[in-house]
mmCIF file of C-alpha atoms and ligand atoms in Angstrom:
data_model
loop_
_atom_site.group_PDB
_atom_site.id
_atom_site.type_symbol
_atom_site.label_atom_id
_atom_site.label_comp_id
_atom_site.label_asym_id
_atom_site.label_seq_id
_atom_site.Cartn_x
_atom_site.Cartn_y
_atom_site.Cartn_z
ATOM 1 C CA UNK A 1 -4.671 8.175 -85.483
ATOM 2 C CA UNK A 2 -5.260 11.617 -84.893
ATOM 3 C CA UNK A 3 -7.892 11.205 -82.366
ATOM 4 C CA UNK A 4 -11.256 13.568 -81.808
ATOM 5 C CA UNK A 5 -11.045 16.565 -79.527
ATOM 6 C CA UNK A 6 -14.684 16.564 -78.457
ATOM 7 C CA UNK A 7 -15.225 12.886 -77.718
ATOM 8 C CA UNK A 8 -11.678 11.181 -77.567
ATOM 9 C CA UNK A 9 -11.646 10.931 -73.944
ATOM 10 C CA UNK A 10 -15.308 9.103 -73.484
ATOM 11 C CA UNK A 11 -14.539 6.524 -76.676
ATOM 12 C CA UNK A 12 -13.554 4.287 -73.778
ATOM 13 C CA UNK A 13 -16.605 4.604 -71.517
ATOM 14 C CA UNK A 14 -18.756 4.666 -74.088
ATOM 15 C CA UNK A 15 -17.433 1.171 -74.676
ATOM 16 C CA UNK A 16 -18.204 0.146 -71.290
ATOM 17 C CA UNK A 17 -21.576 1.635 -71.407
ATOM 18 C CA UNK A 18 -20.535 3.950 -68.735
ATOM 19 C CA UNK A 19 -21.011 7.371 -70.109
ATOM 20 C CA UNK A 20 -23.489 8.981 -68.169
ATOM 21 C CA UNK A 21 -27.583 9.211 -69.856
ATOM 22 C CA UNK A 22 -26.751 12.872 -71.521
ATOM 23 C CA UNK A 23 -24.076 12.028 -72.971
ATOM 24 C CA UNK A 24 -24.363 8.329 -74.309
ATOM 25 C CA UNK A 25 -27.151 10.143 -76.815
ATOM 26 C CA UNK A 26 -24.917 12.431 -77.859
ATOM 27 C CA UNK A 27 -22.058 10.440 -79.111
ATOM 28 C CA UNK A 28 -24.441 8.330 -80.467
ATOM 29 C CA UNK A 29 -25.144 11.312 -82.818
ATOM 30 C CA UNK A 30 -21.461 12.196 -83.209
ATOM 31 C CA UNK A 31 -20.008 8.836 -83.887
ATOM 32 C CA UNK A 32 -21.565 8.139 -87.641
ATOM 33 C CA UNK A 33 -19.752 11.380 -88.758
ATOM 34 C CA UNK A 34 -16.729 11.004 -87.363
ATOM 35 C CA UNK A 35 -14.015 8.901 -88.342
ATOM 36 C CA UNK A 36 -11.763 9.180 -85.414
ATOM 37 C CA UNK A 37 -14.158 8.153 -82.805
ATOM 38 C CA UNK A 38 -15.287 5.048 -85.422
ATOM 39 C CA UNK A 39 -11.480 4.079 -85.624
ATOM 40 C CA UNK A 40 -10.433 4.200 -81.734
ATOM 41 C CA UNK A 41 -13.815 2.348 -80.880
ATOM 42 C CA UNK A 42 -13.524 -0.678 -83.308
ATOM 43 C CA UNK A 43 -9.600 -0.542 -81.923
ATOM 44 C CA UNK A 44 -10.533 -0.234 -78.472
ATOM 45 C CA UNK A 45 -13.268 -3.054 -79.060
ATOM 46 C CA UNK A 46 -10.778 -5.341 -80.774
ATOM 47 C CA UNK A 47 -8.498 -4.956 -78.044
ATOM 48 C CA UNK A 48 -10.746 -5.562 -75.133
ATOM 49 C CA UNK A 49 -11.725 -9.566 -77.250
ATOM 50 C CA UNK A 50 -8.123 -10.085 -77.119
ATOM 51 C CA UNK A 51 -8.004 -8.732 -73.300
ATOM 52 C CA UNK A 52 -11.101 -11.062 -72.302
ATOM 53 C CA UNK A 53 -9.533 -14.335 -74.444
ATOM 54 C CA UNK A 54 -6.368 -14.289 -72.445
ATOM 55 C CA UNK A 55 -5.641 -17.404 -70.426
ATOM 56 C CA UNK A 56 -6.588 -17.019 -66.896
ATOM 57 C CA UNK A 57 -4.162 -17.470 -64.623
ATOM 58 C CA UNK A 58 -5.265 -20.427 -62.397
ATOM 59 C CA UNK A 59 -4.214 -21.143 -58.752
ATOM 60 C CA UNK A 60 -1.677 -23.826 -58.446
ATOM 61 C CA UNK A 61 -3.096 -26.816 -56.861
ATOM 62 C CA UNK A 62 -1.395 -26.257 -53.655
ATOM 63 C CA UNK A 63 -3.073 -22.942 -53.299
ATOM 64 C CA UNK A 64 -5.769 -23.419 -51.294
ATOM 65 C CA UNK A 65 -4.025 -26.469 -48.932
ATOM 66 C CA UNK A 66 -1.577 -23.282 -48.362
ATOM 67 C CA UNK A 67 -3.571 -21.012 -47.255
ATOM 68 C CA UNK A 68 -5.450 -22.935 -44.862
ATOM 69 C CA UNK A 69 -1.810 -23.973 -43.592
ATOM 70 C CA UNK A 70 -1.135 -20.302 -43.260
ATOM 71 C CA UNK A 71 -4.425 -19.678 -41.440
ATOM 72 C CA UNK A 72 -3.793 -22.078 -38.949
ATOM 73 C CA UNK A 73 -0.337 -20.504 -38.273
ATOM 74 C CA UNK A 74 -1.689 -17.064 -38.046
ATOM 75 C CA UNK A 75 -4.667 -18.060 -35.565
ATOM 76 C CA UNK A 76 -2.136 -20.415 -34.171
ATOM 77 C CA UNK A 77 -0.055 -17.566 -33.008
ATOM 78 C CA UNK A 78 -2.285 -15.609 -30.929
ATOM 79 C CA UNK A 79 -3.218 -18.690 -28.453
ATOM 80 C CA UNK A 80 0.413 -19.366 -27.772
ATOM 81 C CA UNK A 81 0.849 -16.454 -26.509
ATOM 82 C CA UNK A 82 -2.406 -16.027 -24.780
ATOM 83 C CA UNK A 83 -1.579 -18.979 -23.345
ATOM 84 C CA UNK A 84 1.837 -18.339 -21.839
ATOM 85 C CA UNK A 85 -0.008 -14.784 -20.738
ATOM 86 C CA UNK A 86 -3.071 -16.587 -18.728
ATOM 87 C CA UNK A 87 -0.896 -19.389 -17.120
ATOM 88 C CA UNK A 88 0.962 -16.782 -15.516
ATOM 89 C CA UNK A 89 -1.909 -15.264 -14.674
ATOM 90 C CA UNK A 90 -3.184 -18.391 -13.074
ATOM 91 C CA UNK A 91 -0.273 -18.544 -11.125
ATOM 92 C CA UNK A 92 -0.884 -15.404 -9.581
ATOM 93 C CA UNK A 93 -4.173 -16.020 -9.092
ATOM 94 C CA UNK A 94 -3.937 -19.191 -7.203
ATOM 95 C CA UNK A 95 -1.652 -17.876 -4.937
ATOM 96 C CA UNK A 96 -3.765 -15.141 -4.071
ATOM 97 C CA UNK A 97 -6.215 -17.740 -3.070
ATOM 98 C CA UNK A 98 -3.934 -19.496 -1.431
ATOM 99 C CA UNK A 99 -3.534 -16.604 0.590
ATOM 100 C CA UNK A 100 -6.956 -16.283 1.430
ATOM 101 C CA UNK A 101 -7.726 -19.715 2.214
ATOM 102 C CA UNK A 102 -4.650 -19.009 4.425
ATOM 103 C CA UNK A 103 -6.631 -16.383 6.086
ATOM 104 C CA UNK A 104 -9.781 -18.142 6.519
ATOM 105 C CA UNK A 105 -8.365 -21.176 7.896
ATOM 106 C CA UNK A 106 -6.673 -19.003 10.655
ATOM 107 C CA UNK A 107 -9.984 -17.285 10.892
ATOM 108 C CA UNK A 108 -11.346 -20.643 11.382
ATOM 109 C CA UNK A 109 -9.456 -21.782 14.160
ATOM 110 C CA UNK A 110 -9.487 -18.403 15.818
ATOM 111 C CA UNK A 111 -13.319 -19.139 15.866
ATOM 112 C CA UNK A 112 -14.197 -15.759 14.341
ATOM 113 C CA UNK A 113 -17.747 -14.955 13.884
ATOM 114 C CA UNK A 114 -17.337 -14.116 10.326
ATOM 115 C CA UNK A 115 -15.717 -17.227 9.458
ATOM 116 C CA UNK A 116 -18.591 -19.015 8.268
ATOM 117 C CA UNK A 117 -19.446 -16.612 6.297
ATOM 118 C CA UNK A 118 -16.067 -16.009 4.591
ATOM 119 C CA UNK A 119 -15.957 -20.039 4.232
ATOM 120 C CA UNK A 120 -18.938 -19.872 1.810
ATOM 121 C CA UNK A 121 -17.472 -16.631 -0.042
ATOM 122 C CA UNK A 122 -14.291 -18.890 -0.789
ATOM 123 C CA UNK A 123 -15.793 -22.013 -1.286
ATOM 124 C CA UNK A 124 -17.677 -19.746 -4.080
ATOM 125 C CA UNK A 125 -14.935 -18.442 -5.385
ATOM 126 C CA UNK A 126 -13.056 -21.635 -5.597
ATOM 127 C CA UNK A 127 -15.931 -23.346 -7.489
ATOM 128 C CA UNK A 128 -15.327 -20.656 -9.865
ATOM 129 C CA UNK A 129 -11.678 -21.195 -10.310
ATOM 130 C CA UNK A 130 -12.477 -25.164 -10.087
ATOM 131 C CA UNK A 131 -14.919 -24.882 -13.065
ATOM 132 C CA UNK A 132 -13.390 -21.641 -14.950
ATOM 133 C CA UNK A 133 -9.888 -22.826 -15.022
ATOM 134 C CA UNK A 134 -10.547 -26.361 -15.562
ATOM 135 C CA UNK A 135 -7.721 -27.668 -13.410
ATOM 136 C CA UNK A 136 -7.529 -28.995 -10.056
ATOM 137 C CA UNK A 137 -7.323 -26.970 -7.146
ATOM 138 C CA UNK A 138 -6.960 -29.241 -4.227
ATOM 139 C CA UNK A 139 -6.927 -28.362 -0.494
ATOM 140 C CA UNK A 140 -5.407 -30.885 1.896
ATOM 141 C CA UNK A 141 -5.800 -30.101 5.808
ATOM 142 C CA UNK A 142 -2.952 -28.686 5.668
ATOM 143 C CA UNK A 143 -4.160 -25.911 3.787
ATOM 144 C CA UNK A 144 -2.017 -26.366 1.228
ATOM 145 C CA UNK A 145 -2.743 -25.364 -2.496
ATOM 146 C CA UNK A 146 -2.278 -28.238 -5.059
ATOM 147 C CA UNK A 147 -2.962 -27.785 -8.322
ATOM 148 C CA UNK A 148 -2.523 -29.831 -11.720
ATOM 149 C CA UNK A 149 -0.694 -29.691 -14.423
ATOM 150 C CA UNK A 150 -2.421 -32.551 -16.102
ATOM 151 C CA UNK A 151 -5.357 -30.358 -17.680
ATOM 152 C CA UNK A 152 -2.429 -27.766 -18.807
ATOM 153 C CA UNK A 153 -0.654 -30.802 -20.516
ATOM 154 C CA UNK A 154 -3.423 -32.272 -22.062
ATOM 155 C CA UNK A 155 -4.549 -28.442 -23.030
ATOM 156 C CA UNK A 156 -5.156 -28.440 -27.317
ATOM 157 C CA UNK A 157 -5.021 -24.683 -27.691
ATOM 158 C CA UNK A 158 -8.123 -24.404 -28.804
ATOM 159 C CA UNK A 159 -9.322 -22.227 -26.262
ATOM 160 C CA UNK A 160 -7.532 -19.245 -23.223
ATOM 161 C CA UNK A 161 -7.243 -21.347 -20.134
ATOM 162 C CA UNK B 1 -11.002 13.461 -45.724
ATOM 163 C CA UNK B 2 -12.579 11.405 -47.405
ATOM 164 C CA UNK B 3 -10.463 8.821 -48.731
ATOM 165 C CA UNK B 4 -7.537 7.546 -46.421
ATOM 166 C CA UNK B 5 -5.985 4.712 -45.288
ATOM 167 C CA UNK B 6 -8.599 1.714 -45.484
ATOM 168 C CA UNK B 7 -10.089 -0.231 -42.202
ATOM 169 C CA UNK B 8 -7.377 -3.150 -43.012
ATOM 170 C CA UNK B 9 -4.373 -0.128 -42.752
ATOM 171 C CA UNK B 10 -3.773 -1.563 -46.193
ATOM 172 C CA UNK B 11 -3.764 2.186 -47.699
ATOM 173 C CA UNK B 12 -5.876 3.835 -50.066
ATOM 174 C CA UNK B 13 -9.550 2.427 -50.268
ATOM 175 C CA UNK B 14 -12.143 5.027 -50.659
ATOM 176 C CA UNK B 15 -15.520 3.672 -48.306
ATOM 177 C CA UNK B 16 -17.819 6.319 -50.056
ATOM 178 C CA UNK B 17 -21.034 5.969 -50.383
ATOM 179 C CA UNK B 18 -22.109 4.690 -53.085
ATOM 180 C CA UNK B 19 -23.455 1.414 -52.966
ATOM 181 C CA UNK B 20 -27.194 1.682 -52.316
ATOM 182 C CA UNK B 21 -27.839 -1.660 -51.027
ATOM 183 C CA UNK B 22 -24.153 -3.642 -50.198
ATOM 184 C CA UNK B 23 -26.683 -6.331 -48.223
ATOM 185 C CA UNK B 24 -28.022 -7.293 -51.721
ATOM 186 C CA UNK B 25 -24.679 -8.684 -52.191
ATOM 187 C CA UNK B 26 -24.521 -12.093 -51.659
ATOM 188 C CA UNK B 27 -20.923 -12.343 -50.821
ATOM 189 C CA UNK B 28 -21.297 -8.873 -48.162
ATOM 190 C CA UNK B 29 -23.878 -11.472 -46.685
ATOM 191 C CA UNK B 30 -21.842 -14.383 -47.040
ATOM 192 C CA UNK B 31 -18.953 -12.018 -44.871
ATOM 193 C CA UNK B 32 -21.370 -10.692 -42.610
ATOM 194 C CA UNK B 33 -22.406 -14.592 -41.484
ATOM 195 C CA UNK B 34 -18.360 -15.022 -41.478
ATOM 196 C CA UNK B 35 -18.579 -12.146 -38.883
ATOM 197 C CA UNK B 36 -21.408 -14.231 -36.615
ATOM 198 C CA UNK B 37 -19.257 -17.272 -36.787
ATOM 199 C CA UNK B 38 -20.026 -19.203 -40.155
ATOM 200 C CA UNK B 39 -16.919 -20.481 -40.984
ATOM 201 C CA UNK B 40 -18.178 -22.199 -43.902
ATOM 202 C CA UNK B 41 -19.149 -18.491 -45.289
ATOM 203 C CA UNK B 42 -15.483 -17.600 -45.332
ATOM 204 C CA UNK B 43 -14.550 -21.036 -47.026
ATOM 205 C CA UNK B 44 -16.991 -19.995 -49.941
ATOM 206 C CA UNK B 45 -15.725 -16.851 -50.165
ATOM 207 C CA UNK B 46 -12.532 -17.781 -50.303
ATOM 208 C CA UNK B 47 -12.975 -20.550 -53.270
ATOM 209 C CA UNK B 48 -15.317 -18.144 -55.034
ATOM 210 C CA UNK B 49 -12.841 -15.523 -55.020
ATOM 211 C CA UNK B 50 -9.620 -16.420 -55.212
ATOM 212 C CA UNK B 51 -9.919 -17.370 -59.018
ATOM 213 C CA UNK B 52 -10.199 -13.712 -60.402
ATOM 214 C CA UNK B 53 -7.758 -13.010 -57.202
ATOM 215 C CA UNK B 54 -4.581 -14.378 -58.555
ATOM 216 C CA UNK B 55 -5.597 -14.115 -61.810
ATOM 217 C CA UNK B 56 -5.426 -10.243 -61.251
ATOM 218 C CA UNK B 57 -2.780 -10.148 -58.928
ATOM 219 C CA UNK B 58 -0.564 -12.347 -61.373
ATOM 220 C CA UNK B 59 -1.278 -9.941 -64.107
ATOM 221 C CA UNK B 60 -0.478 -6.736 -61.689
ATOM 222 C CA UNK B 61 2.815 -8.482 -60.172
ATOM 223 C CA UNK B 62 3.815 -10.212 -62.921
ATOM 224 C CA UNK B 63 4.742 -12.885 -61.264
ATOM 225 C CA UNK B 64 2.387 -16.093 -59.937
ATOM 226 C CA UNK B 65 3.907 -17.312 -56.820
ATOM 227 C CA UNK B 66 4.302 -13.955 -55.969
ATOM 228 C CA UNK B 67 0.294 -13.362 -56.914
ATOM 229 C CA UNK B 68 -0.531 -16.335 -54.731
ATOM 230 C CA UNK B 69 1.064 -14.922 -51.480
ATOM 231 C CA UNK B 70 -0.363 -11.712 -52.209
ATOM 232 C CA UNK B 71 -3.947 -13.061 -52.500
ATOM 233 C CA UNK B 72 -3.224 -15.258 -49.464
ATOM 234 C CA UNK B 73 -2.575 -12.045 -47.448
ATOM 235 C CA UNK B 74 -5.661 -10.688 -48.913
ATOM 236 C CA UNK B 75 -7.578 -13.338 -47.440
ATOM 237 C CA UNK B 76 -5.901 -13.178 -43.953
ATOM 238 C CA UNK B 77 -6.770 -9.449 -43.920
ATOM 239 C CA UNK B 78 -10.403 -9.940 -44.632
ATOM 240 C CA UNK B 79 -10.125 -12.899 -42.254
ATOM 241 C CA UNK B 80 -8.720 -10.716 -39.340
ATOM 242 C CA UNK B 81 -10.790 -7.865 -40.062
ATOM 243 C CA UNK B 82 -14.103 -10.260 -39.789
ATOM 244 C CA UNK B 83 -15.323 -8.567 -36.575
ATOM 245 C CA UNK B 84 -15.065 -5.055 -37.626
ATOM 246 C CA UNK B 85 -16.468 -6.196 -41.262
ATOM 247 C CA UNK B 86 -19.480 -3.579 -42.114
ATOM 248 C CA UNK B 87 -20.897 -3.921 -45.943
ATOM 249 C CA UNK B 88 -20.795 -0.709 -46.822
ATOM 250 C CA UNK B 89 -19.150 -1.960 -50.020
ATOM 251 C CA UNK B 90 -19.212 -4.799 -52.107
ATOM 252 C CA UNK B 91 -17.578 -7.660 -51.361
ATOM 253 C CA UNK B 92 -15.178 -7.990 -54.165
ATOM 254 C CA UNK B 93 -14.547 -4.130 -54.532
ATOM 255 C CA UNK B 94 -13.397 -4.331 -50.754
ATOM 256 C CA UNK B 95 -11.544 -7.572 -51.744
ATOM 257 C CA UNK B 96 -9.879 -6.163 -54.798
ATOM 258 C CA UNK B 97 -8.632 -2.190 -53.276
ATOM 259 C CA UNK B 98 -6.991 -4.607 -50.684
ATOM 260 C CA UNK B 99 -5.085 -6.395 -53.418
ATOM 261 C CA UNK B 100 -4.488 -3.374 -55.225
ATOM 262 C CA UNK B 101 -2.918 -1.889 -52.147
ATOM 263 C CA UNK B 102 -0.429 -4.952 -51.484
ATOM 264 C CA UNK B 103 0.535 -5.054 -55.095
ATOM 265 C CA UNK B 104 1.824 -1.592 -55.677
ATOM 266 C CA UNK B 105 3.370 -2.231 -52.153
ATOM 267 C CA UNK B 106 4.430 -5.505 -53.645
ATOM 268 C CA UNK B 107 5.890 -3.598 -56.557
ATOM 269 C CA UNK B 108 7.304 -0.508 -54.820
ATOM 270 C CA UNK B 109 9.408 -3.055 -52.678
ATOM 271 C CA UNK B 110 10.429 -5.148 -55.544
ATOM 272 C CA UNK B 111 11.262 -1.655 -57.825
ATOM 273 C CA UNK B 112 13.376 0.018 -55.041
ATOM 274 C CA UNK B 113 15.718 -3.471 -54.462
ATOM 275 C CA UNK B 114 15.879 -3.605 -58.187
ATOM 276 C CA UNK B 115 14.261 -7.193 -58.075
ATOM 277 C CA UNK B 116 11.919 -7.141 -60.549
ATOM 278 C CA UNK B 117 12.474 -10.164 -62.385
ATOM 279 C CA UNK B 118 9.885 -10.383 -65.011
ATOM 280 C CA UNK B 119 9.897 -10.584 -68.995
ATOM 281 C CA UNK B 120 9.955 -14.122 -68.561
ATOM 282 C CA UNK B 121 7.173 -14.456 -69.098
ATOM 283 C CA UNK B 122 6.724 -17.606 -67.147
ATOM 284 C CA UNK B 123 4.191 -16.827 -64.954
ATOM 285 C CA UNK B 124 2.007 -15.854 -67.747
ATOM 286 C CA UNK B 125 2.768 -18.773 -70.254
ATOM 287 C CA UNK B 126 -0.324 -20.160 -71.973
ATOM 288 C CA UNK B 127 -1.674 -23.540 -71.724
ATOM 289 C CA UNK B 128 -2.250 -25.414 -75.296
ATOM 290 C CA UNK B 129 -5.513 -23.618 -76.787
ATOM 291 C CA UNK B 130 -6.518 -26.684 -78.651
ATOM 292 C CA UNK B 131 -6.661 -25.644 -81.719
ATOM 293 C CA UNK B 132 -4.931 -26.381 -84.805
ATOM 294 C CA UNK B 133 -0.744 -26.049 -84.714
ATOM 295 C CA UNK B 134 -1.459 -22.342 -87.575
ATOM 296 C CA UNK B 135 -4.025 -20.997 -85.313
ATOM 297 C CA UNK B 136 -2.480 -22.127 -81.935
ATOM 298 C CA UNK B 137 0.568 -20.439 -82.575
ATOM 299 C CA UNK B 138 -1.539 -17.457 -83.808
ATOM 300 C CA UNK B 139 -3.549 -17.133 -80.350
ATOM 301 C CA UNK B 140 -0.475 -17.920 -78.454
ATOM 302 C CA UNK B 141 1.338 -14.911 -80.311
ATOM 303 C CA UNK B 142 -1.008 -12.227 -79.910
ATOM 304 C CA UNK B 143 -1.425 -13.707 -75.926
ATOM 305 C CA UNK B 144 2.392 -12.719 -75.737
ATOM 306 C CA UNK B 145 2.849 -9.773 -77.450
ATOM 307 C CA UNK B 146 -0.598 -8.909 -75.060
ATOM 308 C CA UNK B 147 0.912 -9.668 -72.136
ATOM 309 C CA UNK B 148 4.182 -8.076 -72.741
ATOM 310 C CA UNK B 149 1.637 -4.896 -73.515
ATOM 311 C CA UNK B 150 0.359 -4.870 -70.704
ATOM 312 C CA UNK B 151 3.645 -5.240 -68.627
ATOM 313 C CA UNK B 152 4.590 -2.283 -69.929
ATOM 314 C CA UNK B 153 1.451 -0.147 -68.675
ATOM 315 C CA UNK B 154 2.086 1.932 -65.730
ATOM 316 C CA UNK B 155 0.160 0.142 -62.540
ATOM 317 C CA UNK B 156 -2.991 2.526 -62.028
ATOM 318 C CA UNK B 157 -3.850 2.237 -65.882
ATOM 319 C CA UNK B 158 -3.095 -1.664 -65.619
ATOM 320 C CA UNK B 159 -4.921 -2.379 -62.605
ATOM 321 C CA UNK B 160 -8.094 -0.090 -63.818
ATOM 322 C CA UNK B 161 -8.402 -2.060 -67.164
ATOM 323 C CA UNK B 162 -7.795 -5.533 -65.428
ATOM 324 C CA UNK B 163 -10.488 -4.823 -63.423
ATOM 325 C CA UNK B 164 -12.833 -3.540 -65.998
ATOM 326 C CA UNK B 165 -12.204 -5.766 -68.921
ATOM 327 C CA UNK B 166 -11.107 -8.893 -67.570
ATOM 328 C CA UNK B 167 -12.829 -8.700 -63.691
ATOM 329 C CA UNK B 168 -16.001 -7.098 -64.962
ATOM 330 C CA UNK B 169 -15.981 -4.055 -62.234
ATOM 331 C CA UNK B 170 -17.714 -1.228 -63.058
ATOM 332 C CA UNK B 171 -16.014 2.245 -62.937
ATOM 333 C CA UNK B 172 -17.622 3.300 -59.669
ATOM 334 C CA UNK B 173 -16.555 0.236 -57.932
ATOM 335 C CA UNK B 174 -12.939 0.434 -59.428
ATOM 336 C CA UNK B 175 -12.830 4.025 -57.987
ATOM 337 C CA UNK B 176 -13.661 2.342 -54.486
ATOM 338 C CA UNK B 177 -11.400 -0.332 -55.203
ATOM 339 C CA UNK B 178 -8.826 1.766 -56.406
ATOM 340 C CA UNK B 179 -9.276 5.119 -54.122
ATOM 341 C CA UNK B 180 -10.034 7.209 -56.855
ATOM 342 C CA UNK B 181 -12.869 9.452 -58.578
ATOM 343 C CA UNK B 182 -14.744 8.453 -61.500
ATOM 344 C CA UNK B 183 -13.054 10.475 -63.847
ATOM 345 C CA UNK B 184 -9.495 9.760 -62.694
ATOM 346 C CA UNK B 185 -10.957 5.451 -63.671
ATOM 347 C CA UNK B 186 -12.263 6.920 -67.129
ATOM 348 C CA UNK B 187 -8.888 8.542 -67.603
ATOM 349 C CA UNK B 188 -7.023 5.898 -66.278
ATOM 350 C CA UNK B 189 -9.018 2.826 -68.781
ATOM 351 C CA UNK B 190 -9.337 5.716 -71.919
ATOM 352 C CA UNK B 191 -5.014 5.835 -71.456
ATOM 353 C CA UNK B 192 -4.923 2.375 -70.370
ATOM 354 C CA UNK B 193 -6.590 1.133 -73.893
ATOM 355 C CA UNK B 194 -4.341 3.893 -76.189
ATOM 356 C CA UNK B 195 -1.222 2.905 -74.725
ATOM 357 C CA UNK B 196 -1.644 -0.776 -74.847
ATOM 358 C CA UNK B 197 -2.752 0.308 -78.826
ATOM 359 C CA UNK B 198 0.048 1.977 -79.220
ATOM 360 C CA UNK B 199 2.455 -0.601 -77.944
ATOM 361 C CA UNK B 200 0.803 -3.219 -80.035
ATOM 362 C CA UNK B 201 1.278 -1.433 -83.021
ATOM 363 C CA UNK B 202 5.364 -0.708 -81.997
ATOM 364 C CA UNK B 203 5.726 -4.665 -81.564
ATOM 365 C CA UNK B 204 3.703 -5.176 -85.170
ATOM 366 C CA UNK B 205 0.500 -6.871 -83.835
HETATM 367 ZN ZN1 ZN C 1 -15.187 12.091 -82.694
#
């Protein structure tokens, strides 16, 4: 096959209809006289059934059970560690509240003037951490901090604590 | 520049601009309900697609269980990149310069450890056509010597002419797909077609 030096190159988009509008015309025109271009489309042609009647290749039938496995890993992996991350977190934080309770309760028995008001700041912000954290934060008269471990336990993942 | 690595980090995938309308693409809206938290859009994205997936992976890898990890990482990449998901392309183009990317990776890796297993031709052999025992060892013949064609195609001419003749792309969106111009995907299909001729002809077709 010696090939055509004017059209050669396009034989194969003109195939795929993908010469652009000038040009599809023109090797319209071209093609009845010329025997190269005739030879390396019907080749080209032939070779592209043959291409298309090739088995596909099929996922196995584990395939898709896989992947969702894999999924679940991946998006498994983040929560684990966002857990580990926001328990600390917690730990920290209830301390720090700790701490102010600590503060108020002194407040509280020094009689300060601002105590009632700082009572229903931390009675806020504890109703926050009650609901937010979804575990127990428990305040005995001794002003000590309990918390939980039950909700951490019974935690799925599914969501950051 | 134009063309660069792609939002994934995958590698080369050209964004351009070419699609007029990506939201007429069902799938681009299928991903872009994925991105507001329709689960169920990424399920039928993932059956609709991974079909022509692994079938295109298997034939750029040349190897299936290798194909099926690939295309798994392909859809934990489009999974992960869900919330920065924008359809400026479609669907399958974006889905397809991803798994381009991770198979010449795939092959680079393999090539430089000296790995590549291949001309078994396991991974590609062909289920019982059907037809008479003449004409079903016919078929399965000119499957083979195919296949071992094709093998033997260097990966940009492979992956263009997979993707045109057996994926139905068209050449602008295996230029997205494969980070290339237009010309460089008629070059690379026009060379694909000779060589795999030409080869046919060595093995006596
Ligand atoms: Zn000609």
């Amino acid at each position: 096959m010696s090939g055509c030096r004017r059209w050669g190159a396009e034989v194969a988009a003109y195939l795929d209809g993908e010469l652009d509008e000038a040009a599809g015309p023109s090797f319209d025109a071209h093609l009845p006289d010329c025997e190269a271009c005739g030879e390396a489309l019907e080749a080209q042609r032939a070779l592209d059934v043959d291409l298309r009647s090739l088995p596909r290749i099929e996922p196995s039938p584990q395939f898709e059970a896989q992947f969702w496995a894999r999924l679940a890993r991946a998006e498994g992996e983040e929560p684990v560690r966002g857990w580990l991350h926001s328990w600390r977190m917690r730990v920290a934080e209830v301390a720090f509240v700790a701490a102010g309770v600590g503060a108020l309760a002194w407040m509280v028995t020094q009689d300060d003037p601002r105590a009632t008001q700082t009572t229903a700041l931390l009675e806020k912000d504890w109703e926050i951490v009650a609901e937010g954290e979804r575990f127990e934060l428990l305040l005995d008269e001794d002003h000590e901090l309990l918390w939980s471990l039950e909700v951490l336990e019974a935690w799925d993942g599914s969501e950051e604590i | 520049m134009g063309r660069g690595r792609n939002r994934l980090g995958a590698g080369r995938f050209d964004w351009g601009e070419r699609v007029a309308d990506p939201e007429a693409d069902p799938d681009a809206r299928l991903m872009l309900a994925f991105r507001a938290g329709d689960r169920a859009a990424f399920e039928t994205l993932f059956q609709r697609h991974t079909p022509p997936l692994v079938n295109f992976l298997a034939r750029m890898v040349r190897d299936r269980g290798r194909a099926e990890e690939l295309a798994q990482e392909v859809f934990i990449r489009i999974y992960n990149a869900r919330e920065r998901y924008e359809a400026k392309a479609r669907f399958s183009t974006w889905m397809f310069g991803i798994a381009h990317n991770l198979a010449l990776n795939d092959l680079d890796r393999a090539w430089r450890k000296r790995e590549r297993p291949m001309d078994d031709g396991a991974e590609t052999r062909h289920a019982d056509p059907g037809a008479g025992p003449e004409e079903q060892v016919d078929a399965r013949r000119t499957s083979e010597r195919l296949e071992t064609a094709l093998r033997g195609l260097p990966e940009r001419q492979r992956a263009a002419l997979l993707l045109r003749t057996n994926e139905g792309l068209g050449y602008d969106e295996i230029a997205e797909a494969l980070g290339v111009s237009m010309a460089s995907v008629k070059s690379l299909i026009h060379r694909a077609r000779e060589g795999l001729s030409q080869k046919l002809r060595e093995v006596g077709r």
